[in-house]
Coordinates of C-alpha atoms in Angstrom, one line a residue:
M1 CA 112.2 113.6 80.2
A2 CA 113.3 111.8 83.4
D3 CA 113.9 108.1 83.3
G4 CA 112.5 105.2 85.2
V5 CA 109.5 104.4 87.5
V6 CA 109.4 104.8 91.3
V7 CA 106.8 102.6 93.1
V8 CA 106.0 103.8 96.6
G9 CA 104.9 100.9 98.7
G10 CA 106.3 97.3 98.8
G11 CA 103.0 95.4 99.4
P12 CA 101.2 93.3 96.9
A13 CA 100.0 96.2 94.7
G14 CA 103.5 97.8 94.6
L15 CA 105.5 94.6 94.0
A16 CA 103.0 93.3 91.4
A17 CA 103.3 96.7 89.6
A18 CA 107.2 96.5 89.6
I19 CA 107.2 92.9 88.3
E20 CA 104.8 93.8 85.5
L21 CA 106.6 96.9 84.6
R22 CA 109.8 95.1 84.3
R23 CA 108.2 92.3 82.2
R24 CA 107.0 95.0 79.8
G25 CA 110.5 96.4 79.4
T26 CA 109.9 99.8 80.8
G27 CA 113.4 100.4 82.0
S28 CA 114.5 101.0 85.6
V29 CA 111.9 100.3 88.4
T30 CA 112.6 101.3 92.0
V31 CA 110.3 100.1 94.9
V32 CA 110.5 102.2 98.0
E33 CA 109.3 100.4 101.2
R34 CA 109.4 101.8 104.7
E35 CA 109.5 98.4 106.5
R36 CA 112.6 96.3 106.9
E37 CA 111.2 93.7 104.5
P38 CA 108.9 94.0 101.6
G39 CA 105.5 92.2 101.3
G40 CA 103.1 94.5 103.2
I41 CA 100.4 93.3 105.6
P42 CA 100.6 89.6 104.5
R43 CA 104.0 89.3 106.1
H44 CA 102.3 89.1 109.5
A45 CA 99.0 87.5 108.5
D46 CA 99.9 84.0 109.2
H47 CA 96.9 82.1 107.8
L48 CA 96.0 80.6 104.4
G49 CA 94.0 82.3 101.8
F50 CA 96.5 84.5 99.9
G51 CA 97.4 84.2 96.2
M52 CA 94.2 82.5 94.9
L53 CA 93.4 85.2 92.3
D54 CA 96.8 86.7 91.4
M55 CA 99.1 83.7 91.8
R56 CA 96.6 80.9 91.2
R57 CA 97.7 79.1 94.3
V58 CA 96.8 79.1 98.0
L59 CA 99.5 80.4 100.3
S60 CA 99.9 81.7 103.8
G61 CA 100.5 85.4 104.2
P62 CA 104.2 85.2 104.9
R63 CA 104.8 82.8 102.0
Y64 CA 102.8 85.0 99.7
A65 CA 104.8 88.0 100.7
R66 CA 108.2 86.2 100.3
R67 CA 107.1 84.9 96.9
Y68 CA 106.3 88.4 95.7
A69 CA 109.6 89.7 97.0
R70 CA 111.5 87.0 95.2
L71 CA 109.7 87.6 91.9
T72 CA 110.4 91.3 92.2
E73 CA 114.1 90.7 92.6
R74 CA 114.2 88.3 89.8
A75 CA 112.4 90.8 87.6
G76 CA 115.3 93.2 88.1
A77 CA 113.6 95.9 90.1
E78 CA 115.5 97.8 92.8
L79 CA 114.1 97.3 96.3
L80 CA 114.8 100.1 98.8
T81 CA 113.7 98.9 102.3
Q82 CA 113.7 101.0 105.4
T83 CA 113.2 104.0 103.2
M84 CA 110.6 106.8 103.3
V85 CA 109.5 109.2 100.7
T86 CA 109.6 112.4 102.7
E87 CA 108.9 114.9 99.9
C88 CA 107.2 114.9 96.6
G89 CA 108.0 118.1 94.8
P90 CA 107.2 119.6 91.3
G91 CA 107.7 117.4 88.4
L92 CA 107.4 114.2 90.5
R93 CA 110.8 114.8 92.2
L94 CA 111.1 112.6 95.2
R95 CA 113.2 113.0 98.3
L96 CA 114.0 109.7 100.1
T97 CA 115.3 109.2 103.6
S98 CA 116.8 106.0 104.9
P99 CA 119.4 104.9 107.6
S100 CA 122.1 105.4 104.9
G101 CA 121.1 109.0 104.3
R102 CA 119.1 111.1 101.9
R103 CA 118.6 110.6 98.2
E104 CA 116.7 112.3 95.4
L105 CA 115.0 110.7 92.5
D106 CA 113.5 112.3 89.4
P107 CA 111.3 109.6 87.8
A108 CA 109.3 109.7 84.6
A109 CA 106.3 108.2 86.5
V110 CA 105.3 107.4 90.1
V111 CA 103.0 104.7 91.3
L112 CA 101.6 105.3 94.7
A113 CA 100.8 101.9 96.4
A114 CA 101.1 102.9 100.0
G115 CA 98.0 101.0 101.0
C116 CA 95.7 101.8 103.9
R117 CA 95.6 101.5 107.7
E118 CA 93.0 101.0 110.5
R119 CA 91.9 104.1 112.4
P120 CA 93.5 103.9 115.8
R121 CA 91.7 104.8 119.0
S122 CA 92.7 108.4 118.8
A123 CA 90.9 108.9 115.5
R124 CA 87.8 107.2 116.8
L125 CA 87.6 109.5 119.8
V126 CA 87.2 106.8 122.4
P127 CA 87.6 108.5 125.8
G128 CA 89.1 107.1 129.0
D129 CA 92.6 106.4 130.4
R130 CA 95.7 105.8 128.3
P131 CA 96.9 102.4 129.4
E132 CA 99.0 99.9 127.5
G133 CA 97.1 97.1 125.7
V134 CA 95.3 99.2 123.1
M135 CA 96.2 98.5 119.5
T136 CA 95.0 97.9 115.9
T137 CA 94.9 94.5 114.2
S138 CA 98.1 95.2 112.3
T139 CA 100.0 95.9 115.5
L140 CA 98.5 92.8 117.0
Q141 CA 99.6 90.5 114.1
Q142 CA 103.1 91.9 114.2
L143 CA 103.5 91.3 117.9
V144 CA 102.0 87.8 117.7
Y145 CA 103.4 86.4 114.4
L146 CA 106.6 88.4 113.8
H147 CA 107.7 88.8 117.4
Q148 CA 106.1 85.8 119.1
R149 CA 104.8 88.0 121.9
R150 CA 102.0 87.2 124.4
V151 CA 99.8 90.3 124.1
G152 CA 97.3 89.8 126.9
T153 CA 94.8 87.3 128.4
R154 CA 91.3 88.7 127.6
A155 CA 90.5 91.1 124.8
V156 CA 87.6 93.2 123.5
V157 CA 87.6 93.5 119.7
I158 CA 86.0 96.7 118.2
G159 CA 84.6 95.9 114.8
A160 CA 82.8 93.0 113.2
E161 CA 84.2 92.7 109.6
H162 CA 86.4 90.0 108.1
V163 CA 89.5 91.3 109.8
S164 CA 87.8 91.5 113.1
F165 CA 87.1 87.7 113.0
S166 CA 90.7 87.1 111.9
A167 CA 91.8 89.0 115.0
I168 CA 90.0 86.4 117.1
A169 CA 92.3 83.7 115.7
T170 CA 95.4 85.8 116.1
L171 CA 94.5 86.5 119.7
A172 CA 94.1 82.8 120.4
H173 CA 97.4 82.1 118.8
G174 CA 98.9 84.7 121.2
G175 CA 97.2 83.1 124.2
A176 CA 94.3 85.5 124.7
S177 CA 90.6 84.8 124.7
V178 CA 88.0 87.3 123.4
A179 CA 85.2 88.7 125.6
G180 CA 83.3 89.9 122.6
L181 CA 83.2 91.8 119.3
V182 CA 81.6 95.3 119.4
T183 CA 79.9 96.9 116.4
E184 CA 77.6 99.9 116.1
L185 CA 75.8 98.2 113.2
P186 CA 72.7 95.9 113.6
R187 CA 74.7 92.8 112.6
H188 CA 78.2 91.6 111.7
Q189 CA 79.6 92.3 108.3
S190 CA 81.6 89.1 107.6
L191 CA 80.7 85.8 106.1
A192 CA 78.2 83.6 108.0
A193 CA 80.9 80.8 108.1
F194 CA 83.3 83.2 109.9
R195 CA 80.6 84.1 112.5
L196 CA 79.7 80.5 113.0
G197 CA 83.3 79.5 113.5
A198 CA 83.9 82.2 116.0
A199 CA 80.8 81.1 118.0
L200 CA 81.6 77.4 117.9
R201 CA 85.3 77.3 118.2
Y202 CA 86.0 80.4 120.3
R203 CA 82.6 81.0 121.8
T204 CA 82.9 84.7 121.0
P205 CA 79.7 86.8 121.2
V206 CA 79.0 89.7 118.8
W207 CA 77.5 92.7 120.6
T208 CA 75.6 94.7 117.9
R209 CA 74.2 98.3 118.1
A210 CA 76.9 98.8 120.8
A211 CA 80.0 100.9 121.3
V212 CA 82.9 101.1 123.6
T213 CA 82.6 104.4 125.2
R214 CA 85.4 104.3 127.8
I215 CA 88.7 102.5 128.3
D216 CA 89.8 102.2 132.0
G217 CA 93.1 101.1 133.4
G218 CA 96.4 102.1 135.1
D219 CA 99.6 100.9 133.5
R220 CA 97.4 98.2 131.6
V221 CA 93.9 98.1 130.4
E222 CA 91.6 96.8 133.1
Q223 CA 88.1 97.2 131.6
V224 CA 86.0 98.9 129.0
V225 CA 82.5 100.4 129.2
V226 CA 80.1 99.1 126.5
T227 CA 77.1 101.2 125.8
D228 CA 73.9 99.9 124.1
L229 CA 73.1 102.4 121.4
D230 CA 69.4 101.9 121.4
S231 CA 68.7 101.8 125.2
G232 CA 71.7 103.7 126.5
A233 CA 72.3 101.0 129.0
E234 CA 76.0 100.5 130.1
R235 CA 78.0 97.4 131.1
T236 CA 81.5 97.0 132.3
V237 CA 83.6 94.3 130.5
P238 CA 86.9 93.2 132.3
C239 CA 89.8 92.9 129.8
D240 CA 93.4 93.7 129.5
L241 CA 93.5 94.2 125.7
V242 CA 91.5 96.4 123.3
V243 CA 91.9 95.8 119.5
F244 CA 90.6 98.3 117.1
T245 CA 89.8 96.6 113.7
A246 CA 88.7 97.8 110.2
D247 CA 87.5 101.4 109.7
W248 CA 90.2 101.9 107.0
I249 CA 91.8 105.1 105.8
P250 CA 94.2 105.3 102.9
D251 CA 97.8 106.4 103.5
H252 CA 97.3 109.4 101.2
E253 CA 99.9 111.8 102.5
L254 CA 102.1 111.7 99.4
A255 CA 99.1 112.1 97.1
V256 CA 98.1 115.2 99.2
M257 CA 101.7 116.5 99.1
A258 CA 101.8 116.1 95.3
G259 CA 98.4 118.0 95.0
A260 CA 96.4 115.1 93.8
D261 CA 92.6 115.3 94.1
L262 CA 91.1 113.0 96.8
D263 CA 87.8 111.3 96.5
P264 CA 85.5 112.2 99.4
G265 CA 84.4 108.6 99.8
T266 CA 87.5 106.6 99.6
L267 CA 89.7 109.4 100.9
G268 CA 92.3 108.2 98.5
P269 CA 93.4 109.8 95.3
R270 CA 90.8 109.9 92.6
V271 CA 91.8 107.6 89.7
D272 CA 90.4 106.6 86.3
A273 CA 90.3 103.1 84.8
G274 CA 94.1 103.4 84.1
H275 CA 94.7 104.4 87.8
R276 CA 95.9 107.8 86.7
T277 CA 95.6 110.5 89.4
S278 CA 94.9 114.2 88.7
V279 CA 98.7 114.8 88.7
P280 CA 100.3 114.0 85.3
G281 CA 102.6 111.1 85.6
M282 CA 101.4 109.9 88.9
F283 CA 99.3 106.7 89.2
A284 CA 97.8 105.0 92.3
A285 CA 96.9 101.4 92.9
G286 CA 95.8 98.9 95.6
N287 CA 94.2 99.8 98.8
L288 CA 95.2 103.3 98.5
V289 CA 92.3 103.7 96.1
H290 CA 89.9 101.1 97.4
P291 CA 90.2 100.5 101.1
A292 CA 90.3 97.8 102.0
E293 CA 90.2 94.8 99.5
T294 CA 92.1 91.6 99.7
A295 CA 95.8 91.2 99.0
D296 CA 94.9 89.2 95.8
I297 CA 92.9 92.2 94.4
C298 CA 95.7 94.6 95.3
G299 CA 98.1 92.3 93.4
L300 CA 95.9 92.4 90.4
S301 CA 95.5 96.1 90.8
G302 CA 99.3 96.6 90.7
R303 CA 99.5 94.4 87.5
H304 CA 96.7 96.5 86.0
V305 CA 98.3 99.9 86.6
A306 CA 101.6 98.7 85.0
G307 CA 99.9 98.5 81.7
A308 CA 98.8 102.2 81.9
V309 CA 102.2 103.2 83.1
A310 CA 103.9 101.5 80.2
D311 CA 101.6 103.1 77.7
Y312 CA 102.3 106.4 79.2
L313 CA 106.1 106.0 79.1
E314 CA 106.0 104.7 75.5
D315 CA 103.6 107.3 74.0
N316 CA 103.9 110.2 76.5
P317 CA 100.3 111.2 75.8
A318 CA 98.7 114.3 77.1
W319 CA 97.2 113.7 80.5
P320 CA 93.4 113.2 79.8
S321 CA 90.5 115.3 81.2
R322 CA 88.1 113.1 83.2
V323 CA 84.6 113.1 84.4
P324 CA 84.1 112.4 88.1
V325 CA 82.0 109.5 89.3
R326 CA 80.2 110.1 92.6
A327 CA 78.5 107.7 95.0
E328 CA 75.3 108.8 96.5
P329 CA 74.2 107.8 100.0
P330 CA 73.7 105.2 101.3
L331 CA 76.6 104.2 99.0
R332 CA 79.9 105.3 100.4
W333 CA 82.3 105.1 97.5
V334 CA 83.0 103.7 94.0
A335 CA 86.3 102.9 92.5
P336 CA 87.6 103.9 90.0
N337 CA 85.9 107.3 90.4
L338 CA 86.9 109.1 87.2
V339 CA 86.0 108.3 83.6
A340 CA 88.4 109.2 80.8
G341 CA 87.5 109.1 77.2
D342 CA 90.3 106.8 76.0
G343 CA 88.3 103.6 76.1
R344 CA 90.5 101.9 78.8
A345 CA 88.7 99.4 80.9
P346 CA 89.1 99.1 84.6
L347 CA 90.5 96.0 86.4
R348 CA 88.4 93.0 85.5
D349 CA 86.0 95.3 83.6
R350 CA 84.1 96.2 86.7
L351 CA 83.9 98.9 89.4
L352 CA 83.9 98.4 93.1
V353 CA 81.1 100.0 95.1
R354 CA 80.7 100.1 98.9
S355 CA 77.6 100.7 100.9
G356 CA 77.2 102.3 104.3
E357 CA 74.0 100.2 105.1
F358 CA 72.8 96.7 104.8
L359 CA 70.5 96.4 101.8
R360 CA 68.7 93.4 100.4
A361 CA 68.4 93.0 96.5
P362 CA 68.9 96.7 95.8
R363 CA 68.7 98.0 92.3
L364 CA 71.6 100.3 91.5
E365 CA 71.6 103.0 88.8
V366 CA 74.4 104.9 87.0
A367 CA 73.3 108.2 85.5
Q368 CA 74.9 111.3 84.1
G369 CA 72.4 114.0 84.6
G370 CA 69.1 112.8 83.2
P371 CA 70.1 109.8 81.1
V372 CA 70.5 106.4 82.9
L373 CA 73.6 104.7 81.6
W374 CA 73.2 101.4 83.4
T375 CA 70.9 99.7 86.0
G376 CA 70.9 96.4 87.7
R377 CA 70.3 94.5 90.9
R378 CA 72.8 93.2 93.4
A379 CA 72.0 90.3 95.7
R380 CA 72.8 92.4 98.8
L381 CA 75.1 95.2 100.0
V382 CA 76.9 94.9 103.3
P383 CA 78.9 97.7 104.9
G384 CA 82.7 96.9 104.7
R385 CA 82.3 94.6 101.8
S386 CA 82.4 95.6 98.1
A387 CA 79.9 94.8 95.4
H388 CA 80.7 95.0 91.6
I389 CA 79.0 96.8 88.8
P390 CA 80.0 96.3 85.2
A391 CA 82.0 99.0 83.3
R392 CA 80.4 98.9 79.9
W393 CA 78.5 102.1 80.6
M394 CA 81.7 104.1 80.8
R395 CA 81.9 104.2 77.0
R396 CA 78.6 106.2 77.0
V397 CA 79.7 108.9 79.3
D398 CA 79.7 112.4 77.7
P399 CA 83.0 114.1 78.5
D400 CA 81.3 117.5 78.1
D401 CA 78.5 116.8 80.6
G402 CA 78.5 116.8 84.3
P403 CA 79.5 114.1 86.9
V404 CA 78.2 110.6 86.9
S405 CA 76.3 109.4 89.8
V406 CA 76.1 105.9 91.1
R407 CA 72.9 105.5 93.3
V408 CA 70.4 103.1 94.8
A409 CA 67.2 103.4 92.7
Q410 CA 65.2 100.9 94.7
R411 CA 66.0 99.3 98.0
R412 CA 64.8 97.2 100.9
R413 CA 66.6 97.3 104.1
R414 CA 68.0 93.9 105.2

């Protein structure tokens, strides 16, 4: 059997997994990161709020990323930066490409922790010209915080989730005002305090039930057309910057290359409570399997998957058969989305569930065929924000029966 573990992705999930694997004495651990420095998105999210759950302290994004990198090095894991995994062949054989050349690894286990990204303009099919000044939040943060660039003077932000309101502060730091946030939903998806702060400090309106239907400009963005989705009325908003936020998609290319089953809701690899994919020896963690949770949750996810990897390396058990868990509309996804019969509990003994609609005090239900395994109410469901359901029902799943469904049994629209 091959030796060692390769962790693909040097963000919070990947680094936390490497640290915990080394702590458990699992042998060599190699972290492969495509960026110049490890740490993931927090490297260029220069605000407080990181580390509360996984590090028990409040840090800025860059300090949080640097701390994870230092802990990984101290743990004895090998960090390969500016390195891409370009091939994942049979038996988990990996081909790596970096400025120093190509290299092959034959690990005993692989942890995919590549995270997720925001869909760019091209994936959202927004028509119009192709000028400069159109970007995602990640690009915006890198330009402003890592390269100290002025990105524009007046922006339109597409989206109204947590990260959308964070983009307002980033734009202000970079010297730009925000004409407005645009969302197709009937209300914003963030916390009331975020919305109030944006209104009072930055005087930023939120245009609901609206969409940017055209981007105009020559060398640079000059204006966008915002269409009211209910009336069809259009208005032109002058701006020189358009920022696409949220609407996350996992970086699942390696999972697809390896032949792992994808979940139709998350679009990431299907995983059980131990973060095992459908490919023996391959695990997945972080925002690759639940796009997109906070960095703290990703760090905890990496720590959690390390336990399952360590058990696999020590005992080399047969890869288990699993029962799929499906989210029924208006729910969009549930994670983890496979149930194995080994009794392993998911992270924090709970599952994450995401809705596509605003729902007030819905009663959720978990059922396998006819029998109801669990039912309970959540205070509310908000698109783009996860709710939790307990995992104790997983012990009652019949491995010989059909898939498990998570559904809304009773609802009131909010």
